mmCIF file of C-alpha atoms and ligand atoms in Angstrom:
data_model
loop_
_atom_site.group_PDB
_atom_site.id
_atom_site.type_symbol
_atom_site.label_atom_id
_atom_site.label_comp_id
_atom_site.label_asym_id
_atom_site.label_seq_id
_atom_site.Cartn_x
_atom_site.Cartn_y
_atom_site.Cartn_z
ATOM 1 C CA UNK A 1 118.582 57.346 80.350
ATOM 2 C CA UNK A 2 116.088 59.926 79.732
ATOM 3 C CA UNK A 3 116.047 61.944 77.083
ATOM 4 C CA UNK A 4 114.443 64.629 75.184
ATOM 5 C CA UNK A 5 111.501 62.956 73.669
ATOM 6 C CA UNK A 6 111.191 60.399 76.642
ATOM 7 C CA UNK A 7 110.786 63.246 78.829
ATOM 8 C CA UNK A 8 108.321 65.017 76.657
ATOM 9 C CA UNK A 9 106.663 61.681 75.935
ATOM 10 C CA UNK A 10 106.187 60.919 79.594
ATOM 11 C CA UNK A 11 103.693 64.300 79.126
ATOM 12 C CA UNK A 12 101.813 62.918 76.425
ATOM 13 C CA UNK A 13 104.034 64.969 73.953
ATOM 14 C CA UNK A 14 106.914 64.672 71.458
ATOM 15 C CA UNK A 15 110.400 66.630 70.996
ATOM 16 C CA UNK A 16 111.672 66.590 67.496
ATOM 17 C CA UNK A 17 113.526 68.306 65.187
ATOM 18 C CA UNK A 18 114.321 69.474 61.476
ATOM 19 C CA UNK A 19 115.983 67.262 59.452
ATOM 20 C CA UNK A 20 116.309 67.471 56.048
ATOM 21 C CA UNK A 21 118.130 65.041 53.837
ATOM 22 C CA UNK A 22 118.943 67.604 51.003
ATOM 23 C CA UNK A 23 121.242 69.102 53.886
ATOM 24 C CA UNK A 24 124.926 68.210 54.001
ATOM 25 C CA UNK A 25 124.658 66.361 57.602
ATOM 26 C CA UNK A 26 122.323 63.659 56.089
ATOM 27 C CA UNK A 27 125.748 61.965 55.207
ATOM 28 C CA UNK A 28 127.397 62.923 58.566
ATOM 29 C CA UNK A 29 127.010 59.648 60.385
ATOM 30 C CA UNK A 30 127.964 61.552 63.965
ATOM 31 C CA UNK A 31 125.561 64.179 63.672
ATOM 32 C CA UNK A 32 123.043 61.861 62.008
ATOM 33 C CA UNK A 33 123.455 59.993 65.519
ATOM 34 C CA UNK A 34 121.682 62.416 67.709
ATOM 35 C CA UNK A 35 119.359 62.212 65.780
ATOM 36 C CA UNK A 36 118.803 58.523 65.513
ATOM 37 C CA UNK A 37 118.865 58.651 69.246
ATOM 38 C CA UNK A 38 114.772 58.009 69.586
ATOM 39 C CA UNK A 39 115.118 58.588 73.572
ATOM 40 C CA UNK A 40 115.705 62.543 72.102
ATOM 41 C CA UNK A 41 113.905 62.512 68.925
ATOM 42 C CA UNK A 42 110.248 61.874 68.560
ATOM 43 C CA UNK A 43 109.283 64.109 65.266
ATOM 44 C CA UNK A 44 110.714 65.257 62.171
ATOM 45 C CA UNK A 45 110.194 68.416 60.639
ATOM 46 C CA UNK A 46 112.024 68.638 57.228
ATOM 47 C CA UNK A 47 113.125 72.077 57.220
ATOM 48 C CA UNK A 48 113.948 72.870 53.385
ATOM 49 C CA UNK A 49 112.833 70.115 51.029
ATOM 50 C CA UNK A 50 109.271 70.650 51.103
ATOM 51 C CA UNK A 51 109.323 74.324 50.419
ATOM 52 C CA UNK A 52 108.017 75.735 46.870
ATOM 53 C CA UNK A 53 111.236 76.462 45.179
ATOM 54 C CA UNK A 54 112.488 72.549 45.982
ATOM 55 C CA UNK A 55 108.951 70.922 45.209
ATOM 56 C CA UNK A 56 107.546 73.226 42.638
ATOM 57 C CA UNK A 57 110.646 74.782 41.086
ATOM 58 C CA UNK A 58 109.019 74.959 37.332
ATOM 59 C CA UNK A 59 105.010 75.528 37.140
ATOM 60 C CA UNK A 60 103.491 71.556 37.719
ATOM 61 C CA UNK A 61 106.792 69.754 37.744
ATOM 62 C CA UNK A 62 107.023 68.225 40.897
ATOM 63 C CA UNK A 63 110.508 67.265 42.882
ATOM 64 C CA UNK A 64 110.495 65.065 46.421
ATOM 65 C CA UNK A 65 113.345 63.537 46.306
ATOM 66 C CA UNK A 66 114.488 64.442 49.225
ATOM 67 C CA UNK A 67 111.307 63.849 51.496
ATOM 68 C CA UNK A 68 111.268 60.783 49.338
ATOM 69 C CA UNK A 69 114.035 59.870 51.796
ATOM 70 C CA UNK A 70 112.923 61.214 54.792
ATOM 71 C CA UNK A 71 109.886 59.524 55.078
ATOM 72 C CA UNK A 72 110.984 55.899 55.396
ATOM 73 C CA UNK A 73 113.778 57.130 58.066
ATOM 74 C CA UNK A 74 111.067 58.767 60.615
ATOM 75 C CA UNK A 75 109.049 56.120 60.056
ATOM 76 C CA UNK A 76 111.605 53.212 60.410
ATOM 77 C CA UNK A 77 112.477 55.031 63.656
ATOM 78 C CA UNK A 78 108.611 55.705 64.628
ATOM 79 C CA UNK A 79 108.798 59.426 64.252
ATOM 80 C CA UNK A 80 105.627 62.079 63.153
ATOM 81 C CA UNK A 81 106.594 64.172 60.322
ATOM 82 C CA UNK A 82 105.583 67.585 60.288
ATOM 83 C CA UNK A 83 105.227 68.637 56.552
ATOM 84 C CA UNK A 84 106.630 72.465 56.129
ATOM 85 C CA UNK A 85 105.400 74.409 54.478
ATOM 86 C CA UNK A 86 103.390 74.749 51.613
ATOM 87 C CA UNK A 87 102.108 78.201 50.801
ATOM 88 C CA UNK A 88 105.133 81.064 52.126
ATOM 89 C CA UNK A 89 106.635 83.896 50.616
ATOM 90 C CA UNK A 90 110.072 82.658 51.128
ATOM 91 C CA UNK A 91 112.129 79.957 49.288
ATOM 92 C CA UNK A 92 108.876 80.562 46.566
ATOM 93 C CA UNK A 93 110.412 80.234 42.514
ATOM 94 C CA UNK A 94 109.720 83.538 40.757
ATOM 95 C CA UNK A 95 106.904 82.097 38.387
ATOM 96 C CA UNK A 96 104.985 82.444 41.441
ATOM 97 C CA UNK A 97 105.059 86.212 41.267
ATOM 98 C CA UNK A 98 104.072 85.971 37.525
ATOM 99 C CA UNK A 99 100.942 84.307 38.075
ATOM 100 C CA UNK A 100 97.642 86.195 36.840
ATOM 101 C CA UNK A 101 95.837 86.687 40.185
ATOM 102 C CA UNK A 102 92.585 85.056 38.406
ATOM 103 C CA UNK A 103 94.800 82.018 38.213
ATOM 104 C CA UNK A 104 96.140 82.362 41.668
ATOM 105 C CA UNK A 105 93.880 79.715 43.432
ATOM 106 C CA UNK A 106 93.959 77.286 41.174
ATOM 107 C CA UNK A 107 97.915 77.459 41.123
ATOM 108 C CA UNK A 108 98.121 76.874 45.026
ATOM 109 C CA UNK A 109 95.118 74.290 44.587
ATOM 110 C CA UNK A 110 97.625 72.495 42.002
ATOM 111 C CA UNK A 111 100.802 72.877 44.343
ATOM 112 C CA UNK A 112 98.579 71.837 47.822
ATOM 113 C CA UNK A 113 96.726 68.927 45.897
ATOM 114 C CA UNK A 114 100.207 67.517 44.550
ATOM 115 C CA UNK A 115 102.356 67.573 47.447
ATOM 116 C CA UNK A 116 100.595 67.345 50.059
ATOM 117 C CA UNK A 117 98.380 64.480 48.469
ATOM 118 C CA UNK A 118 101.706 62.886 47.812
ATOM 119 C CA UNK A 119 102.256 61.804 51.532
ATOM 120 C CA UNK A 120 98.645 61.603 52.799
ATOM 121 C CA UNK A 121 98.150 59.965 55.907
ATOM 122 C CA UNK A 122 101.630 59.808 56.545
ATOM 123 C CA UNK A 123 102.053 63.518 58.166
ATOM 124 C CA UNK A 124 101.171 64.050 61.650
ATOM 125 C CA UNK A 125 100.711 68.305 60.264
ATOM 126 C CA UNK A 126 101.286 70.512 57.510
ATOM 127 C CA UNK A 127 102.692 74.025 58.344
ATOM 128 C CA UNK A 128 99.889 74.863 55.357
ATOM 129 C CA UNK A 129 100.458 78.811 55.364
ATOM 130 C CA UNK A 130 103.809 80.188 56.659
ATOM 131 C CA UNK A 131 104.308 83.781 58.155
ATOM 132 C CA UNK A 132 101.133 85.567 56.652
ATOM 133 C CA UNK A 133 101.703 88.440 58.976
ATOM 134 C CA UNK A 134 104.334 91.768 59.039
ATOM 135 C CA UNK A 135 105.765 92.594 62.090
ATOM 136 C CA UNK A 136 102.869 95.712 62.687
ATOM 137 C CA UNK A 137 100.064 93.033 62.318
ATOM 138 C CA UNK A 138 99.428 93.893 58.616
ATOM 139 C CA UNK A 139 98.884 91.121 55.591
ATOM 140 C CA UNK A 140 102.232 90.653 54.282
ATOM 141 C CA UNK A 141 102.547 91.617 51.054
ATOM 142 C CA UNK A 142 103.256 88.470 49.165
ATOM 143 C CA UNK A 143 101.816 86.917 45.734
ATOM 144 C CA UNK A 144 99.208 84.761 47.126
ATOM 145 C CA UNK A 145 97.907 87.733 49.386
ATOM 146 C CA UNK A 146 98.444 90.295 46.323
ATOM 147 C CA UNK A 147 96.290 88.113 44.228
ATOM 148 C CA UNK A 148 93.464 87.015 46.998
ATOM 149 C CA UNK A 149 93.648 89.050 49.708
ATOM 150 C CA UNK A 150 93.260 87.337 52.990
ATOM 151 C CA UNK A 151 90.877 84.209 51.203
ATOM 152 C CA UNK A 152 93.999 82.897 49.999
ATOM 153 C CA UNK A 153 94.728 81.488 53.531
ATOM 154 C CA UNK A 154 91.137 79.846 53.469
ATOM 155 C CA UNK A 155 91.880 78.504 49.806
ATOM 156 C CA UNK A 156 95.255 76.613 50.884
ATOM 157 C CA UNK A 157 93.445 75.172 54.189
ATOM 158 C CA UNK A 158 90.405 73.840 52.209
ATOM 159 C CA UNK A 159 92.928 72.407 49.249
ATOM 160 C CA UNK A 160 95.319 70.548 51.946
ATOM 161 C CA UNK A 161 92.242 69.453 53.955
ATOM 162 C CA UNK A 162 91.394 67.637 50.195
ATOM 163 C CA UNK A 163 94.709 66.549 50.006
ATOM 164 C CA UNK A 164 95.389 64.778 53.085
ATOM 165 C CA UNK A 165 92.022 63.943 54.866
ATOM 166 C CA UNK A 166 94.066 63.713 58.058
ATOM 167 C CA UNK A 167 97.092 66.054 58.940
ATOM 168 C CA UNK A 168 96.545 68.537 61.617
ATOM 169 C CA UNK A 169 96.342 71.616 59.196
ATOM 170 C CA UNK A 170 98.594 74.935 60.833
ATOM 171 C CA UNK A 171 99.266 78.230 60.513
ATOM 172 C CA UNK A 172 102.826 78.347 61.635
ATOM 173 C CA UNK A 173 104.433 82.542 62.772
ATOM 174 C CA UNK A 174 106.973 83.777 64.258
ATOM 175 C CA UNK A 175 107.185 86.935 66.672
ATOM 176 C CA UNK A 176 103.853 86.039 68.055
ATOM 177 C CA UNK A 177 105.106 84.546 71.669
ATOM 178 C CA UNK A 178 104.456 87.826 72.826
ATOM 179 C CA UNK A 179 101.850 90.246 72.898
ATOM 180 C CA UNK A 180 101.603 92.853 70.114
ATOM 181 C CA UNK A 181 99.890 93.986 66.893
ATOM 182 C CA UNK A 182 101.503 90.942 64.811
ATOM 183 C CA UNK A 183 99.970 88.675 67.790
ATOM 184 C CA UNK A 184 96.786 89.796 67.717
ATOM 185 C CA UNK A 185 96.540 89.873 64.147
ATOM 186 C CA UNK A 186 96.963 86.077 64.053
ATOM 187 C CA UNK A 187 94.774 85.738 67.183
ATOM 188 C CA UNK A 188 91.699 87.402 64.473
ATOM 189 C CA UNK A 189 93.033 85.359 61.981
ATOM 190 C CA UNK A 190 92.205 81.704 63.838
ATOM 191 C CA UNK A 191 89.247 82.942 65.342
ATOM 192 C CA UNK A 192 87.788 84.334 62.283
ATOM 193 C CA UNK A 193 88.820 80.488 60.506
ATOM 194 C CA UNK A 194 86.993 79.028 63.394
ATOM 195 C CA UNK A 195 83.911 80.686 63.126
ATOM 196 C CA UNK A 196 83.740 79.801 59.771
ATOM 197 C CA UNK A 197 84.552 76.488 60.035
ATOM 198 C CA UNK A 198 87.415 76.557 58.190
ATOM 199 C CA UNK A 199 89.597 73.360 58.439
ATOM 200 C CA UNK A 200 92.249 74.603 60.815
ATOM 201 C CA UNK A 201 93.670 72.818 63.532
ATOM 202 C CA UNK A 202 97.027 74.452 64.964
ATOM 203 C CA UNK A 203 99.135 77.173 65.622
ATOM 204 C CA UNK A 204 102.472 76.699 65.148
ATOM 205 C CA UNK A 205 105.010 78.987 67.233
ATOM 206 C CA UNK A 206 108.223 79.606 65.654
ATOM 207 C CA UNK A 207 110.138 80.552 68.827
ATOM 208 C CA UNK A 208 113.331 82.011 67.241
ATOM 209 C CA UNK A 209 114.292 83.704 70.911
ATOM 210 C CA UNK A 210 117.787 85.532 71.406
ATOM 211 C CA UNK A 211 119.388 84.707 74.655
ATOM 212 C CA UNK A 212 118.026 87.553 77.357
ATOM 213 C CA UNK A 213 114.880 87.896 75.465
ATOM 214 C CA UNK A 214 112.983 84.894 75.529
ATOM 215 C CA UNK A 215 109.710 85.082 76.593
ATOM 216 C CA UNK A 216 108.849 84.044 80.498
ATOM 217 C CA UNK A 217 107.202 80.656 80.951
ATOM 218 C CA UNK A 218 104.217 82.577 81.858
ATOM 219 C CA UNK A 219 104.289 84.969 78.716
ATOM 220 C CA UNK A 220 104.366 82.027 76.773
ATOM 221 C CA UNK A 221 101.685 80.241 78.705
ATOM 222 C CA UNK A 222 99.106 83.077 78.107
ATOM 223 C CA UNK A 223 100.116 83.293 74.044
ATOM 224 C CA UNK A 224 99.655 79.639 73.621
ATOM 225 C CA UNK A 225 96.383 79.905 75.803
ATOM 226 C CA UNK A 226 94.399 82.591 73.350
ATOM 227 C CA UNK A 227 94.284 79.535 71.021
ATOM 228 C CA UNK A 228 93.976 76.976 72.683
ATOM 229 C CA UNK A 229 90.477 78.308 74.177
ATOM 230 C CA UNK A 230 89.075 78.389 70.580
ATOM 231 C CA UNK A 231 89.973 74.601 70.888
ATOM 232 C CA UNK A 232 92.840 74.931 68.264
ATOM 233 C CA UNK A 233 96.242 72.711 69.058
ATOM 234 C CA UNK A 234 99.804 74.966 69.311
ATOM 235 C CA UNK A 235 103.334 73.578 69.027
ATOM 236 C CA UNK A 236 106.535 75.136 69.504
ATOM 237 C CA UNK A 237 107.869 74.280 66.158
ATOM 238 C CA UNK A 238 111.327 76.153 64.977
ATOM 239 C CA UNK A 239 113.115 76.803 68.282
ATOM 240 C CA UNK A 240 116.470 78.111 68.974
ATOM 241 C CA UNK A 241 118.052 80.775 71.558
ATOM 242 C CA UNK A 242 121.006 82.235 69.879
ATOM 243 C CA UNK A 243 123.527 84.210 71.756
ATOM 244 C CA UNK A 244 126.089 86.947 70.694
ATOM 245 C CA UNK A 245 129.544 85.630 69.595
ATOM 246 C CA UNK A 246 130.939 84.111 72.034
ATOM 247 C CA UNK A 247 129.323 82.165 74.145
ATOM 248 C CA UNK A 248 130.222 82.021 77.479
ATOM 249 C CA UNK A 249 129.911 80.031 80.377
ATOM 250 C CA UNK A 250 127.312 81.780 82.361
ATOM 251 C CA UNK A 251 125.435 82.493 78.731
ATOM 252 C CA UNK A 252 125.172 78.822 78.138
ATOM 253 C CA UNK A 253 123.444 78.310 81.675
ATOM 254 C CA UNK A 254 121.377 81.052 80.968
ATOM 255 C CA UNK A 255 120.294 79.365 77.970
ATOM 256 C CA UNK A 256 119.352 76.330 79.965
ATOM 257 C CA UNK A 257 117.254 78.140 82.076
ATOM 258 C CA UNK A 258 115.443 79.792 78.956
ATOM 259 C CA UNK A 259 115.009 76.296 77.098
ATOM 260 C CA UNK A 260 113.571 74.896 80.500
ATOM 261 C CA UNK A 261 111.360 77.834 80.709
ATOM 262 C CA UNK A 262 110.145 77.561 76.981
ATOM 263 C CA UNK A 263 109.573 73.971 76.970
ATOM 264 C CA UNK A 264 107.554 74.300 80.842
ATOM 265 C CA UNK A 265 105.274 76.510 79.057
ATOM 266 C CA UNK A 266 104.092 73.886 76.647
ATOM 267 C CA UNK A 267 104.010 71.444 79.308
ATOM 268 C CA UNK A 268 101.561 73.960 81.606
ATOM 269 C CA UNK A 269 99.194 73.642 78.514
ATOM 270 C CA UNK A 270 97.087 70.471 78.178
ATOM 271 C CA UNK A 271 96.856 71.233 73.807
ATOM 272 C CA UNK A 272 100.204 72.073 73.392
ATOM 273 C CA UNK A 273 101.272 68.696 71.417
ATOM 274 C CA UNK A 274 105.397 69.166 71.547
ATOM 275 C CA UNK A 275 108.057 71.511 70.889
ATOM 276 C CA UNK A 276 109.969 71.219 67.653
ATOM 277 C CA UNK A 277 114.021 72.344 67.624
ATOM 278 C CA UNK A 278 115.314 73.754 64.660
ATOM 279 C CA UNK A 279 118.209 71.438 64.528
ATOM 280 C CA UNK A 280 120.356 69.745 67.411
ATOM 281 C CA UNK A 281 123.403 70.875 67.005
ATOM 282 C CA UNK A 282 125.372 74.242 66.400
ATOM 283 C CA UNK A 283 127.207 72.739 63.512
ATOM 284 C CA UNK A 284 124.466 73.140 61.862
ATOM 285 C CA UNK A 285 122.526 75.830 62.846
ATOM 286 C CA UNK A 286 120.732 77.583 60.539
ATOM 287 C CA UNK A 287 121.613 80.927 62.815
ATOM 288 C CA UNK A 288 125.136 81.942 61.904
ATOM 289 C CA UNK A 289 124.211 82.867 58.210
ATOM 290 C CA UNK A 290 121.320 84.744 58.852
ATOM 291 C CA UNK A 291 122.019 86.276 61.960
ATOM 292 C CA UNK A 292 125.633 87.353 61.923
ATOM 293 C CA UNK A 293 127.440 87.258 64.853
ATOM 294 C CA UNK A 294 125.172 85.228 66.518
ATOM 295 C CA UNK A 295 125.260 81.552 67.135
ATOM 296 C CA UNK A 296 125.872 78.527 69.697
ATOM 297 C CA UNK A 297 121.493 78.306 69.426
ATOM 298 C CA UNK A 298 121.067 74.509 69.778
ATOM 299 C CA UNK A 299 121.148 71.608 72.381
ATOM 300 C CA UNK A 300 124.577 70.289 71.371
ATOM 301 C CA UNK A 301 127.536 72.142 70.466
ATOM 302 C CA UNK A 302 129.938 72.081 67.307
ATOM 303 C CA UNK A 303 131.553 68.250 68.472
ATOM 304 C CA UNK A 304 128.156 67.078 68.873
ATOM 305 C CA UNK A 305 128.483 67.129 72.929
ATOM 306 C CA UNK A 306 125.505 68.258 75.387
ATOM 307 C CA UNK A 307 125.086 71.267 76.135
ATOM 308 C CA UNK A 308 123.623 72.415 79.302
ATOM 309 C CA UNK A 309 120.375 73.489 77.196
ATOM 310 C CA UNK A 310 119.792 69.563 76.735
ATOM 311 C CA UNK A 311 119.258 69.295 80.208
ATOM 312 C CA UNK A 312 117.258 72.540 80.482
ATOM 313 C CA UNK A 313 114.669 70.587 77.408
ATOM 314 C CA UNK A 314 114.630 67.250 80.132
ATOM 315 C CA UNK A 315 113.996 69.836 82.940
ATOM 316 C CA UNK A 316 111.144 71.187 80.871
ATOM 317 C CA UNK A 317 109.381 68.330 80.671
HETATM 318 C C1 LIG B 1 115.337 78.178 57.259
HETATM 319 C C2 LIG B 1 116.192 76.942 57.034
HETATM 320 O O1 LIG B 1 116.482 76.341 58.265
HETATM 321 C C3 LIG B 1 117.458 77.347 56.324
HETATM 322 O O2 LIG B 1 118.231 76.208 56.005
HETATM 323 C C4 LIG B 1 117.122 78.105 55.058
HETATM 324 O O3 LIG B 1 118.312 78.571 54.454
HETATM 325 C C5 LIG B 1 116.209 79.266 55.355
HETATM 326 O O4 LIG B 1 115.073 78.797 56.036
HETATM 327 N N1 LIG B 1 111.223 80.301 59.411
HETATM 328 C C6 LIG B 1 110.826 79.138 58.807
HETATM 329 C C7 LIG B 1 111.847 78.177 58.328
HETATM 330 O O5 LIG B 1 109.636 78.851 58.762
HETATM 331 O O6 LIG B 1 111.447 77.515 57.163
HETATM 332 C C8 LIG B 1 113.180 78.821 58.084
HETATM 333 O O7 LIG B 1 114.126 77.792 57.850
HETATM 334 C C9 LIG B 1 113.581 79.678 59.258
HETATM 335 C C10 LIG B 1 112.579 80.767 59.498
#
């Protein structure tokens, strides 16, 4: 039967989605079905493991247990790995913040150099910087950018670019599907990395949507389209549509129609490589803890069963 990835394969593309065996459902064999299922699964993107605080926790110790174990299962089962993330304010261990900011560089050089070196040639991309902007289109405020300024996003490209010789090197961001001042920031961002060569390659699109508010497929078209013209790659790489508690019938086939219309838009564009999920199934969503009183964001449902969204990602395609 077709599935997710067949579909999306049939377009020259992949589906995937995060897995991460530090997460309880590694050792859920029913869950960990869906997504040995390689008719819906074409890419891994481990979600947690590769993040500062689980890689870098004390200053140059270095942990990968965990994508250790990942690696062998994607490529056993023939899927691309996307490597996330390396440089991000988030999940970072408070040495970080203690860091001299003459010593800045050298500590992300150090961090890029180790882990991304560690599985050269075996990632398809590295989400190298994550979420650089605010919501107004400012710099976030964050260690790296408090120590650099905006260079520091030129330093962490140029140190995984060392690293791995041949990752597709991102910038991944969320609230950028639709127009606005954090948009266009990261629209002056790439162009200003392309015109000085900088070794980028992608935009990554985070697509957290809530049900009702997801962008159109031609929204999302145009978004993708402002990069692709500089001849950078996009992806859809985190999504979800999460609804208000609880779900109901017509909500769910709303959702279809918004997952269809998400994963058309990356289909209408010739360098959009694939759209990433941020898990398959509501059990274990990342959505109910952060956004309270909001869930049911995935392709299958809390017994692992489709949802109508799974036909809305074949319909996509
Ligand atoms: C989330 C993970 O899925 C959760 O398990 C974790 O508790 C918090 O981070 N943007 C990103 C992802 O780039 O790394 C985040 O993932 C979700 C928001």
């Amino acid at each position: 039967a077709t599935g997710m990835h067949t579909a999306a394969d049939a377009q020259g593309r992949y589906f995937g989605t995060f897995c991460d065996p530090g997460s309880t459902y590694w050792n859920d064999a029913d869950f960990m079905a869906l997504v040995d299922n390689e008719a819906d699964v074409g890419s891994l993107t481990v979600s947690n493991s590769l993040k500062w605080d689980a890689t870098e926790a004390s200053q140059d110790s270095f942990t990968y247990t965990n994508p250790d174990k990942l690696v062998p299962y994607a490529q056993e089962h023939g899927y691309l790995i996307r490597g996330h993330t390396l440089v991000w304010h988030s999940q970072l261990p408070s040495w970080v913040s203690d860091v001299d900011d003459s010593s800045m560089a050298d500590v992300i050089e150090n961090h890029i150099s180790n882990v991304a070196g560690r599985y050269a040639g075996q990632f398809y991309a590295w989400d190298v910087v994550n979420e650089p902007f605010a919501d107004d289109g400012s710099w976030r405020s964050d260690p790296f950018h408090n120590a650099l300024g905006d260079s520091y996003v030129t330093v962490a490209l140029n140190a995984a670019r060392a690293a791995d010789p041949t990752a597709k090197l991102y910038i991944n961001e969320y609230n950028v599907e639709t127009p606005g001042a954090k948009s266009s920031a990261l629209v002056a961002l790439a162009k200003s990395l392309v015109s000085a060569g900088a070794p980028l390659q992608g935009i990554g699109f985070q697509s957290h949507f809530v049900l009702g508010d997801t962008p159109s497929t031609e929204t999302l078209v145009s978004q993708l389209e402002q990069y692709t013209s500089l001849g950078l790659e996009v992806a859809i790489t985190e999504l979800d549509i999460r609804i208000e508690d609880t779900a109901s019938s017509a909500d769910l086939a709303q959702q279809q129609t918004e997952y269809q219309n998400v994963v058309a838009a990356c289909k209408a564009v010739d360098l959009c490589v694939g759209v990433t999920a941020a898990g398959m199934s509501d059990k274990y969503s990342w959505v109910p803890d952060t956004f309270p009183g909001y869930g049911s964001a995935l392709m299958f449902d809390e017994s692992f069963e489709k949802k109508p969204a799974y036909t809305g990602v074949i319909d996509g395609w």
